C-alpha cells in the first residue's frame, strides 16, 4: 500500500511528440465514486461496498487519465515520479477499479446515474415513548406512509408481554423491521427471549440499558440481536460520528450525494408527542395527539433539512468521508447558519478534523465546550 | 386497473407493486394457486377466484410476469355434451385470454416461454452475431476445450432432483469427450470473452449492463456461478446503435416487448446468446441504478 502523502513531481512541460506506438487508455469503472477531501480522497467502490483512503495526488492522476492517454500522462512526470505513476496505475488495476484499452477509451461504458430514487415517502420513524405502547392512529399512519423501519426509545422497562404486543400490533402493515431500546427489568430472562423469538416478527435489534447482569448473550441463530448496558441511556446518546458506522452501499451514498443523510425521509415523535424530523431536534411541527403524520408532511415544513447535503455543511464539505458519513443535525457545533437560518454547523459528536486528518475525542475538544454545555451534556472535568 | 399474473413470493413482482402503490395505481396480483370462473354480471364478463374478482373490461393493462391465469372447466355426464362443452369453454377461455393480451401489456402468457433454438435462428436472420452451434447425440464433432454445452430448455433448474435438493445446470466447457451416446444436446463454440452483457429490453428502450468477471476463473464461463468474495462488477453499458436496432427487430419478430438478452463481447463483436422473457433483472438494475421496477410500473 501507499502512504497517504503526495509524492509526485510534475515535469516541466515540453512540446509533446506523438509516438507512433498505440496509445493506452485507463478506463475507470462508473461505480467507482471518489470523494475529494482537503488532504486526502476516499475511493468508494459502490459495486463492492467498500471504501479506501488515498493521497490527494491520486485524484489529480485519475482526473488526468480521464482526458489523456496513459502514455501522455507518463510523459508529464519526472523520471522518479513516473515509477510512482506506474505503481498507482498497477494498483488501480489490481483493485479492479478500472481497465486498460488501446487506441481510445471504451466509450460504450456509460456513466452511472447518481439520481436517488425511493418509492417511500418516509423511510424511518423514530419514536420516544414513556411506556412501550402505540396508538391505532399512529399504526394507521405508518401503514399509509409505507414506513418500513421503526426505531423506538422506551423510557421505562418494557415487559415481555409489551414487547410481543408491540411487535404484533403491526400485523398487515408494510413495516418490515423495528429496533427497540428500553430500560431493563430482571423479569426478562433467557426464557422470555426464547418466547419473544417465537412470537415476534419484526424486531431485529433490542438494546437494554440499566442492566446490572446480562441475562444471555446475543446468539447468531436468533432473529434479533441483543445488547445490554449498565449505563442509563437517553435519546441524546445518539448522533455520534464513528468510522465503524460508515457504510459504503450505493443507496446510502446516492442519498448522501442528493439529500441529508441524517434526516431525509425520516420522522420522529418525542415523548410529549411532538412531531419532529428527529426526536432529538428542538423544532416541533405539530403534536401527534392533534395531528396525523400525513397532515404534518403535507404542511411541507418538516422537510426543511431533507435536501441539505454535506456540500453545504461547514467542515463536512471538506471531509473525504462526507458521502459515507451518518451526519447528525440534532447536535451540532452551533457555529454557522445559512441565509434561511438553517443550522449548517458540523456535527458536535464528530471528532474528525479533515484539515489535520486526525481523530480525537469530541467531548474533550475545547472549541466544542460551549455547544456541549448548551445541550446539557456532561461538561469537561465534570464542572458546571 | 392493472392485472399482474405472477407467482407467490416473486420478488420482482413485489418490487414493482411497491412502485405502483407509490404511483397510486390500482392493481390485482394473481398467483399460480388461483383458478378463475368466468361469469357475467349485467352483460359484463367477470372473473372470480377464491381471492380475487374483477370485470374483464376494467382491466386497463396486463403484466405477465410468471405462472399463468388458470380457469375452471365444467365436466358433463354425457360424453357428447362433455366434448361439445369442452369446445365451448375453450373458445370462452381463449376469448378472455386474447382480450387480456389485446390490452396494453408487458409480455404475454402465450409466448413468454421462448424456444432457444428458434430464437437463435431468428437472431441470425436479423443479423446478430451468433456463435456457431449444433445439436448432437455424441461428441464426435466436439472440439475439446473449445465447445460448451448448455440446456435446450428455458430453465436450467431441475426441481427435487433428489430429496430436499434442486439441481442447476450451468453452462460448461467440454474438457473431456464422452465415449457414449446421450440425449440430443446443444453444443456451441466457446467464445473467448472480454466480458458479458445483459440487456434489458422494454418497449424499444434498452438498458445494458456489462458483467465483468474475466479476472476471476470461477465465473469465467457462466456468471451465475456467483463468487461472493470478489463479486462480478456490473456497470452501465451502451450497446452500439446497430446492435440495439437488431435487438429491436428480434424482439418484434418474437412478439415480445420485454425481456433480458445475453451477449458476449469478444474484441469488436457482440455475440448474442439467448433471451429470457421472465428472468430476474433487479440485481443488474440496482447495480446500474436503472430503476427498472419503476420503469415497468410507469409503463403499466
XYZ file of C-alpha atoms in Angstrom:
684
model
C 0.000 0.000 0.000
C 0.918 3.625 -0.379
C 1.470 6.148 2.284
C -1.152 8.857 2.111
C 1.197 11.714 1.316
C 1.805 13.216 -2.079
C 4.968 12.154 -3.878
C 4.514 13.101 -7.498
C 6.678 15.694 -9.240
C 5.393 17.143 -12.478
C 7.982 17.666 -15.207
C 8.272 20.976 -16.977
C 6.035 20.618 -19.968
C 7.900 20.258 -23.224
C 6.461 20.168 -26.701
C 4.913 16.753 -26.884
C 5.781 14.423 -29.690
C 3.205 11.937 -30.811
C 4.658 8.494 -30.893
C 3.593 6.048 -33.500
C 3.040 3.398 -30.833
C -0.527 2.540 -29.873
C -1.668 4.675 -27.002
C -3.084 3.026 -23.885
C -6.084 4.459 -22.030
C -7.236 3.942 -18.475
C -10.992 3.420 -18.055
C -12.343 3.947 -14.540
C -15.443 1.866 -13.800
C -18.523 4.031 -13.347
C -19.305 2.544 -9.944
C -16.045 3.840 -8.500
C -17.012 7.006 -6.686
C -14.354 9.406 -5.489
C -14.891 11.931 -2.717
C -12.244 14.606 -2.548
C -11.321 15.828 0.906
C -8.997 18.644 1.939
C -5.894 16.449 2.161
C -6.991 13.015 1.029
C -9.528 11.223 -1.107
C -11.881 8.402 -0.328
C -12.467 5.937 -3.150
C -15.801 4.189 -2.696
C -16.342 1.033 -4.685
C -20.129 1.092 -4.954
C -20.208 -2.267 -6.714
C -18.296 -3.983 -3.945
C -19.421 -1.926 -0.967
C -16.036 -0.799 0.298
C -14.136 2.456 0.702
C -10.436 3.201 0.998
C -8.344 6.305 1.642
C -5.720 7.534 -0.828
C -3.471 10.572 -1.229
C -4.843 13.628 -2.958
C -2.417 13.254 -5.843
C -4.239 10.102 -6.951
C -7.286 12.296 -7.504
C -5.350 14.507 -9.902
C -3.879 11.475 -11.616
C -7.285 9.827 -12.128
C -8.624 13.122 -13.485
C -5.720 13.295 -15.944
C -6.293 9.699 -17.019
C -9.876 10.619 -17.912
C -8.755 13.135 -20.513
C -5.314 11.905 -21.565
C -3.760 8.600 -22.568
C -1.590 6.762 -20.051
C 1.467 7.309 -22.235
C 0.923 11.060 -22.423
C 0.295 11.265 -18.692
C 3.588 9.487 -18.016
C 5.435 11.986 -20.194
C 4.372 14.756 -17.816
C 6.286 13.426 -14.845
C 9.902 13.412 -13.745
C 11.603 10.006 -14.105
C 11.296 9.070 -10.406
C 7.623 10.126 -10.372
C 6.954 8.033 -13.490
C 7.665 4.952 -11.412
C 5.139 6.079 -8.830
C 2.521 6.839 -11.508
C 3.029 3.380 -12.932
C 2.707 1.978 -9.410
C -0.590 3.837 -8.959
C -1.947 2.563 -12.278
C -0.948 -1.000 -11.411
C -2.668 -0.613 -8.087
C -5.867 0.730 -9.692
C -5.884 -2.334 -11.932
C -5.144 -4.689 -9.065
C -8.085 -3.267 -7.083
C -10.157 -3.680 -10.273
C -11.132 -0.016 -10.190
C -10.682 0.122 -13.953
C -9.175 -1.430 -17.044
C -6.923 -0.515 -19.941
C -7.907 -0.193 -23.579
C -5.851 0.652 -26.648
C -6.389 3.490 -29.141
C -9.256 5.042 -27.187
C -11.335 4.710 -24.043
C -14.154 2.186 -24.339
C -16.899 4.748 -24.742
C -19.653 2.136 -24.548
C -19.174 2.087 -20.788
C -21.734 4.698 -19.839
C -21.777 6.808 -16.686
C -23.686 5.701 -13.604
C -26.669 7.872 -12.784
C -26.288 9.461 -9.334
C -30.008 10.086 -9.081
C -31.527 8.871 -5.823
C -34.941 7.280 -6.212
C -37.016 5.761 -3.500
C -40.710 4.983 -3.664
C -41.434 5.551 0.008
C -42.499 8.995 1.227
C -40.909 8.172 4.619
C -38.240 5.549 5.266
C -37.737 5.627 9.034
C -39.721 6.673 12.054
C -38.038 7.203 15.406
C -40.322 7.463 18.414
C -39.647 8.096 22.065
C -42.239 6.665 24.454
C -42.767 6.550 28.208
C -44.320 3.074 28.051
C -43.996 0.638 25.152
C -47.412 1.137 23.545
C -48.636 2.640 20.284
C -51.955 4.160 19.223
C -54.167 2.793 16.428
C -53.988 6.136 14.580
C -50.211 6.054 14.538
C -50.192 2.451 13.269
C -52.576 3.570 10.506
C -50.263 6.468 9.578
C -47.266 4.117 9.487
C -49.209 1.866 7.098
C -50.400 4.792 4.935
C -46.895 6.180 4.596
C -45.422 2.749 3.851
C -42.826 3.150 6.609
C -40.509 0.142 6.656
C -38.309 0.813 9.688
C -39.256 1.875 13.168
C -36.889 2.736 15.993
C -38.296 3.048 19.490
C -36.737 4.552 22.585
C -38.662 3.482 25.684
C -38.028 5.441 28.885
C -39.280 2.714 31.193
C -38.653 -1.026 31.307
C -40.678 -2.941 28.717
C -42.164 -6.266 29.792
C -42.189 -9.401 27.666
C -45.921 -9.009 27.001
C -45.432 -5.390 25.933
C -42.646 -6.358 23.541
C -44.781 -9.090 21.937
C -47.884 -6.900 21.660
C -45.874 -4.040 20.230
C -44.432 -6.249 17.504
C -47.792 -7.880 16.749
C -49.567 -4.527 16.543
C -48.014 -4.126 13.071
C -49.655 -7.198 11.562
C -50.751 -6.398 7.981
C -48.691 -3.205 7.698
C -45.683 -2.675 5.423
C -43.409 -2.266 8.469
C -40.528 -4.689 7.957
C -38.290 -4.120 10.916
C -38.082 -2.436 14.299
C -35.386 -1.829 16.841
C -36.254 -1.135 20.431
C -34.148 0.467 23.148
C -35.612 0.059 26.605
C -34.688 0.058 30.269
C -34.131 -3.462 31.568
C -36.264 -5.384 34.001
C -34.977 -8.582 35.612
C -38.325 -10.176 34.664
C -36.780 -10.669 31.229
C -34.959 -13.970 31.407
C -33.398 -16.305 28.896
C -36.792 -17.999 28.512
C -38.544 -14.698 27.831
C -36.233 -14.056 24.899
C -36.869 -17.551 23.569
C -40.610 -16.868 23.703
C -40.175 -13.429 22.118
C -38.189 -15.074 19.356
C -41.193 -17.261 18.508
C -43.879 -14.629 18.919
C -42.365 -11.631 17.177
C -41.731 -10.997 13.508
C -40.334 -7.507 13.080
C -37.905 -6.894 15.932
C -34.357 -7.207 14.648
C -32.478 -5.393 17.385
C -33.096 -4.960 21.099
C -30.987 -2.809 23.355
C -31.466 -2.739 27.121
C -29.998 -0.116 29.418
C -29.708 -0.040 33.192
C -28.976 -3.749 33.133
C -26.740 -4.894 36.009
C -26.465 -8.529 34.984
C -26.602 -9.696 31.383
C -29.212 -12.494 31.178
C -27.849 -14.004 27.941
C -25.515 -13.310 25.087
C -26.758 -12.492 21.631
C -26.540 -15.601 19.504
C -26.260 -15.712 15.744
C -29.226 -18.047 15.290
C -31.576 -15.565 16.879
C -33.623 -13.399 14.531
C -32.793 -10.337 16.597
C -29.544 -9.084 18.085
C -29.335 -8.180 21.758
C -27.305 -5.547 23.577
C -27.161 -4.846 27.269
C -25.524 -1.927 29.025
C -25.244 -0.855 32.658
C -25.438 2.806 31.639
C -28.518 4.930 31.681
C -29.309 5.893 28.129
C -31.287 8.857 26.912
C -32.279 9.962 23.466
C -29.395 12.435 23.326
C -26.953 9.492 23.403
C -27.465 9.425 19.630
C -25.609 11.304 16.906
C -22.043 10.082 17.335
C -19.963 10.048 14.189
C -17.698 6.990 14.092
C -15.747 5.240 11.350
C -17.417 1.994 12.455
C -20.795 3.403 11.389
C -19.581 4.490 7.960
C -21.241 2.366 5.396
C -20.462 2.086 1.718
C -23.501 0.975 -0.203
C -24.977 2.506 -3.311
C -28.376 3.659 -1.981
C -26.790 5.303 1.096
C -24.068 7.053 -0.918
C -26.556 8.248 -3.555
C -28.819 9.513 -0.802
C -25.872 11.393 0.770
C -24.962 12.971 -2.594
C -28.521 14.239 -3.103
C -30.011 14.662 0.356
C -29.269 14.950 4.046
C -28.086 11.542 5.189
C -29.319 12.145 8.731
C -32.819 13.496 8.166
C -34.005 12.712 4.631
C -37.365 10.900 4.707
C -37.159 10.466 8.454
C -39.702 11.401 11.072
C -39.538 11.435 14.833
C -42.001 11.773 17.686
C -40.719 12.757 21.107
C -42.094 11.596 24.431
C -44.569 14.501 24.593
C -45.979 13.619 21.163
C -44.230 16.437 19.311
C -43.742 15.533 15.659
C -40.215 16.360 14.573
C -37.734 15.484 11.913
C -35.753 13.685 14.665
C -36.959 13.429 18.282
C -33.681 14.981 19.486
C -34.261 18.167 17.455
C -35.873 21.131 19.210
C -38.309 22.188 16.469
C -41.789 20.641 16.539
C -44.183 20.694 13.588
C -47.306 19.513 15.394
C -48.449 17.118 18.075
C -49.456 13.533 17.393
C -52.409 13.940 19.763
C -53.797 16.660 17.494
C -52.454 15.881 14.026
C -51.520 12.884 11.906
C -48.073 12.363 10.387
C -49.655 12.734 6.931
C -51.005 16.196 7.853
C -47.612 17.308 9.129
C -45.950 16.126 5.933
C -48.499 17.983 3.812
C -47.591 21.266 5.576
C -44.208 20.908 3.884
C -42.132 22.451 6.683
C -40.698 19.329 8.318
C -38.798 18.637 5.080
C -36.575 21.742 5.508
C -33.331 19.836 6.113
C -34.013 16.935 3.756
C -32.030 18.332 0.853
C -29.140 19.846 2.818
C -26.162 17.862 1.537
C -22.725 17.867 3.153
C -21.565 20.289 0.461
C -23.405 22.949 2.473
C -22.243 21.917 5.934
C -19.179 23.631 7.382
C -16.073 21.428 7.722
C -18.011 18.395 6.372
C -17.839 19.935 2.906
C -14.045 19.476 3.038
C -14.199 15.990 4.525
C -13.370 12.909 2.467
C -15.842 10.837 4.496
C -18.824 13.081 3.743
C -20.629 10.686 1.401
C -20.378 7.651 3.669
C -20.981 9.509 6.932
C -24.100 9.396 9.062
C -24.185 13.145 9.902
C -26.289 14.489 12.770
C -28.418 17.624 12.594
C -29.713 17.377 16.163
C -26.437 18.047 17.977
C -24.093 20.407 16.152
C -21.284 22.824 16.998
C -23.873 25.624 16.629
C -21.383 27.864 14.860
C -22.955 28.595 11.468
C -26.379 29.152 9.915
C -27.264 29.749 6.279
C -29.380 32.598 4.832
C -32.595 30.770 5.700
C -31.439 30.355 9.294
C -30.803 26.632 8.988
C -28.006 25.148 11.027
C -25.067 24.320 8.749
C -22.561 23.564 11.533
C -20.503 20.426 11.839
C -21.977 17.584 13.951
C -20.973 18.122 17.576
C -20.166 14.487 18.240
C -17.695 14.157 15.382
C -14.057 14.081 16.485
C -12.578 14.101 12.992
C -10.671 17.035 11.564
C -10.392 16.811 7.771
C -7.687 19.522 7.762
C -5.309 17.605 10.046
C -6.793 14.147 9.299
C -6.811 13.358 12.999
C -9.471 11.757 15.133
C -9.780 12.986 18.703
C -12.351 12.683 21.472
C -15.046 15.198 20.515
C -16.173 15.697 24.104
C -12.719 16.964 25.135
C -12.395 19.476 22.315
C -12.163 22.941 23.948
C -13.854 24.564 20.930
C -16.922 22.406 21.420
C -17.445 23.143 25.121
C -19.965 25.928 24.578
C -22.183 23.731 22.422
C -21.718 20.801 24.805
C -22.929 22.983 27.658
C -25.848 24.219 25.508
C -27.171 20.688 25.026
C -26.632 19.959 28.717
C -24.144 17.159 28.125
C -21.711 16.418 30.945
C -19.131 19.228 30.784
C -15.363 18.805 30.729
C -13.837 17.866 34.116
C -17.336 17.358 35.487
C -17.600 21.051 36.482
C -20.692 23.109 35.771
C -56.840 -1.453 -13.096
C -53.614 -3.351 -13.755
C -53.636 -7.138 -13.784
C -50.410 -8.829 -12.694
C -50.003 -12.527 -13.402
C -47.227 -13.885 -11.211
C -46.190 -16.411 -8.604
C -46.240 -16.345 -4.816
C -43.259 -14.574 -3.239
C -41.848 -13.479 -6.585
C -39.551 -10.629 -5.547
C -39.600 -8.604 -8.766
C -43.400 -8.528 -8.685
C -43.309 -7.229 -5.128
C -40.767 -4.531 -6.043
C -42.938 -3.317 -8.955
C -46.040 -3.342 -6.749
C -44.333 -1.042 -4.238
C -43.812 1.426 -7.081
C -47.422 1.038 -8.270
C -48.658 1.833 -4.764
C -46.434 4.925 -4.652
C -47.893 5.977 -8.032
C -51.440 5.411 -6.777
C -52.181 2.876 -9.496
C -54.776 0.187 -8.824
C -53.711 -3.396 -9.415
C -54.674 -7.020 -8.837
C -51.971 -9.637 -8.359
C -52.889 -13.198 -9.207
C -50.958 -16.333 -8.329
C -50.436 -19.871 -9.539
C -52.760 -21.270 -6.891
C -55.767 -19.314 -8.179
C -58.353 -20.794 -10.536
C -60.919 -18.479 -12.118
C -64.554 -18.927 -13.057
C -65.908 -16.938 -15.978
C -69.341 -15.474 -15.226
C -71.395 -12.466 -16.235
C -72.951 -9.656 -14.228
C -75.256 -7.333 -16.172
C -73.810 -8.274 -19.550
C -70.229 -7.793 -18.323
C -67.757 -10.653 -18.031
C -66.486 -11.119 -14.501
C -63.598 -13.355 -13.412
C -63.717 -14.811 -9.908
C -61.224 -16.847 -7.874
C -61.126 -17.617 -4.160
C -59.264 -14.370 -3.513
C -59.929 -12.029 -6.453
C -62.842 -10.777 -8.502
C -62.766 -8.311 -11.389
C -64.562 -7.356 -14.582
C -62.713 -8.109 -17.786
C -63.453 -4.623 -19.105
C -61.974 -2.875 -16.066
C -58.507 -4.272 -16.790
C -56.512 -1.470 -18.431
C -53.105 -3.147 -18.581
C -51.636 -6.608 -18.034
C -48.183 -7.551 -16.819
C -47.443 -11.167 -17.461
C -44.600 -11.903 -15.080
C -44.657 -15.645 -14.394
C -47.021 -18.583 -13.938
C -50.382 -18.468 -15.691
C -54.005 -17.460 -15.249
C -55.972 -20.708 -14.941
C -59.666 -21.388 -15.464
C -62.132 -23.942 -14.111
C -63.662 -26.267 -16.702
C -67.087 -27.785 -16.182
C -67.417 -31.500 -16.958
C -70.655 -33.164 -18.131
C -72.034 -36.703 -17.638
C -72.997 -37.198 -21.263
C -69.752 -37.681 -23.177
C -71.017 -35.985 -26.335
C -72.160 -32.969 -24.351
C -68.855 -33.003 -22.461
C -66.885 -32.943 -25.719
C -69.093 -30.212 -27.094
C -68.951 -28.123 -23.916
C -65.203 -28.590 -23.812
C -65.042 -26.733 -27.095
C -67.498 -24.047 -25.959
C -65.368 -23.426 -22.896
C -62.212 -23.462 -24.964
C -63.496 -20.550 -27.070
C -64.663 -18.672 -23.999
C -61.298 -19.033 -22.265
C -59.490 -18.112 -25.452
C -61.669 -15.020 -25.769
C -60.761 -13.950 -22.231
C -57.029 -14.610 -22.730
C -56.929 -12.863 -26.113
C -58.891 -9.908 -24.721
C -56.353 -9.595 -21.914
C -53.439 -9.880 -24.335
C -55.058 -7.245 -26.551
C -54.812 -4.672 -23.772
C -51.736 -2.630 -23.009
C -49.339 -5.238 -21.728
C -45.847 -6.253 -20.777
C -45.327 -9.717 -22.197
C -47.957 -12.346 -22.808
C -48.717 -15.645 -21.190
C -48.904 -17.287 -24.621
C -45.377 -16.555 -25.855
C -43.177 -15.683 -22.910
C -41.531 -19.066 -22.852
C -39.244 -18.833 -25.843
C -37.666 -21.685 -27.728
C -33.885 -21.218 -27.578
C -33.330 -22.905 -30.941
C -35.916 -20.803 -32.777
C -34.632 -17.644 -31.121
C -31.101 -18.341 -32.375
C -32.400 -18.793 -35.930
C -34.329 -15.518 -35.726
C -31.278 -13.783 -34.251
C -29.191 -14.853 -37.244
C -31.957 -13.658 -39.587
C -31.907 -10.142 -38.127
C -28.125 -10.067 -38.493
C -26.910 -10.565 -34.931
C -23.645 -12.454 -34.486
C -24.371 -15.886 -33.037
C -21.626 -18.340 -32.019
C -21.690 -21.498 -34.156
C -23.902 -24.205 -32.645
C -25.207 -27.677 -33.358
C -27.321 -30.427 -31.850
C -25.758 -33.842 -31.363
C -26.188 -37.116 -29.549
C -22.483 -37.808 -29.291
C -19.263 -35.808 -29.064
C -17.826 -36.684 -32.426
C -17.846 -33.074 -33.647
C -16.975 -31.554 -30.300
C -13.584 -29.876 -30.055
C -12.352 -30.310 -26.520
C -11.926 -27.053 -24.562
C -13.434 -25.070 -27.442
C -17.027 -26.201 -27.164
C -19.599 -25.550 -24.480
C -22.762 -27.460 -23.637
C -25.918 -25.878 -22.248
C -29.560 -26.876 -21.715
C -32.107 -26.606 -24.553
C -34.864 -25.900 -22.038
C -35.700 -22.469 -20.678
C -34.855 -23.195 -17.094
C -31.583 -24.754 -16.015
C -33.180 -25.867 -12.741
C -34.283 -29.453 -12.064
C -36.709 -29.367 -9.155
C -36.392 -32.049 -6.476
C -33.672 -33.964 -8.284
C -33.245 -35.754 -5.003
C -34.838 -35.286 -1.646
C -34.535 -31.664 -0.478
C -32.330 -30.761 -3.447
C -32.824 -28.927 -6.703
C -30.288 -29.322 -9.486
C -28.976 -26.451 -11.583
C -27.211 -26.900 -14.899
C -24.527 -24.349 -15.568
C -23.067 -23.705 -18.962
C -19.854 -25.752 -19.069
C -16.868 -26.218 -21.308
C -16.359 -29.756 -22.579
C -12.986 -30.763 -21.159
C -13.163 -34.430 -21.979
C -15.048 -36.270 -24.688
C -17.692 -38.713 -23.565
C -17.492 -42.008 -25.463
C -21.128 -42.941 -25.062
C -24.187 -41.506 -26.785
C -26.641 -39.353 -24.860
C -29.879 -37.463 -25.268
C -29.721 -34.862 -28.040
C -27.868 -31.867 -26.594
C -26.981 -28.324 -27.531
C -23.327 -27.547 -28.264
C -21.896 -24.165 -29.079
C -18.489 -22.712 -29.957
C -16.827 -21.293 -26.887
C -16.140 -17.596 -27.386
C -13.155 -16.005 -25.687
C -14.952 -13.207 -23.985
C -13.861 -9.780 -22.899
C -16.974 -9.652 -20.757
C -20.678 -10.459 -20.811
C -23.518 -8.036 -21.406
C -27.049 -8.387 -20.101
C -29.533 -6.111 -21.863
C -32.986 -5.449 -20.515
C -35.472 -4.561 -23.246
C -38.705 -2.723 -22.505
C -40.687 -1.269 -25.388
C -37.783 -0.280 -27.611
C -35.710 1.024 -24.701
C -32.588 -0.965 -23.891
C -30.772 -0.904 -20.555
C -27.493 -2.784 -20.729
C -25.108 -3.949 -18.050
C -21.528 -5.060 -18.590
C -20.779 -8.036 -16.352
C -17.047 -8.090 -15.745
C -15.969 -11.467 -14.474
C -12.907 -12.116 -16.573
C -10.461 -11.654 -13.718
C -11.984 -14.489 -11.871
C -11.741 -18.087 -13.048
C -14.808 -19.220 -11.116
C -17.202 -17.092 -13.117
C -15.446 -17.243 -16.448
C -17.967 -19.407 -18.290
C -21.235 -18.629 -16.554
C -21.709 -15.504 -14.477
C -24.430 -17.157 -12.400
C -21.712 -19.163 -10.687
C -21.543 -16.268 -8.396
C -18.454 -15.576 -6.413
C -19.449 -13.578 -3.381
C -15.929 -12.885 -2.154
C -14.963 -10.789 -5.148
C -18.274 -10.198 -6.866
C -18.539 -9.503 -10.575
C -18.551 -5.870 -11.458
C -21.852 -4.849 -13.043
C -21.748 -1.410 -14.634
C -23.921 0.551 -17.086
C -23.132 -0.112 -20.723
C -24.435 1.133 -24.055
C -24.535 -1.278 -26.970
C -23.726 0.150 -30.416
C -26.810 1.558 -32.158
C -26.777 -1.107 -34.860
C -26.822 -3.915 -32.251
C -29.670 -2.174 -30.422
C -31.572 -1.906 -33.695
C -31.148 -5.641 -34.321
C -32.371 -6.398 -30.790
C -35.470 -4.382 -31.555
C -36.054 -6.358 -34.778
C -35.555 -9.644 -32.934
C -37.976 -8.760 -30.137
C -40.560 -7.682 -32.731
C -40.200 -10.909 -34.668
C -40.819 -12.841 -31.431
C -43.709 -10.543 -30.444
C -42.046 -9.789 -27.107
C -41.980 -6.262 -25.671
C -39.930 -7.098 -22.597
C -37.077 -9.428 -21.768
C -33.410 -9.881 -20.920
C -30.886 -10.659 -23.637
C -27.421 -12.097 -23.053
C -24.392 -11.176 -25.124
C -20.679 -11.879 -25.089
C -18.332 -9.132 -26.165
C -15.289 -10.522 -27.902
C -12.932 -7.970 -29.483
C -15.251 -5.816 -31.604
C -18.074 -8.358 -31.873
C -21.189 -8.764 -29.778
C -22.299 -12.394 -29.807
C -25.945 -12.988 -28.985
C -26.576 -15.950 -26.672
C -30.200 -16.063 -25.560
C -33.354 -14.292 -24.422
C -35.105 -14.731 -21.125
C -38.507 -13.042 -21.075
C -39.243 -13.824 -17.447
C -35.769 -13.670 -15.903
C -34.667 -11.689 -12.863
C -33.290 -8.250 -13.653
C -33.392 -6.300 -10.410
C -29.811 -7.206 -9.473
C -28.481 -5.557 -12.637
C -30.980 -2.729 -12.326
C -29.806 -1.896 -8.797
C -26.116 -2.158 -9.687
C -26.605 0.301 -12.563
C -29.195 2.460 -10.775
C -31.579 1.950 -13.702
C -34.721 1.758 -11.526
C -36.329 -0.789 -13.863
C -39.073 -1.646 -11.370
C -40.117 2.000 -11.650
C -39.961 1.917 -15.470
C -42.248 -1.123 -15.519
C -44.678 0.418 -13.050
C -44.706 3.667 -15.035
C -45.461 1.845 -18.293
C -48.386 -0.180 -16.879
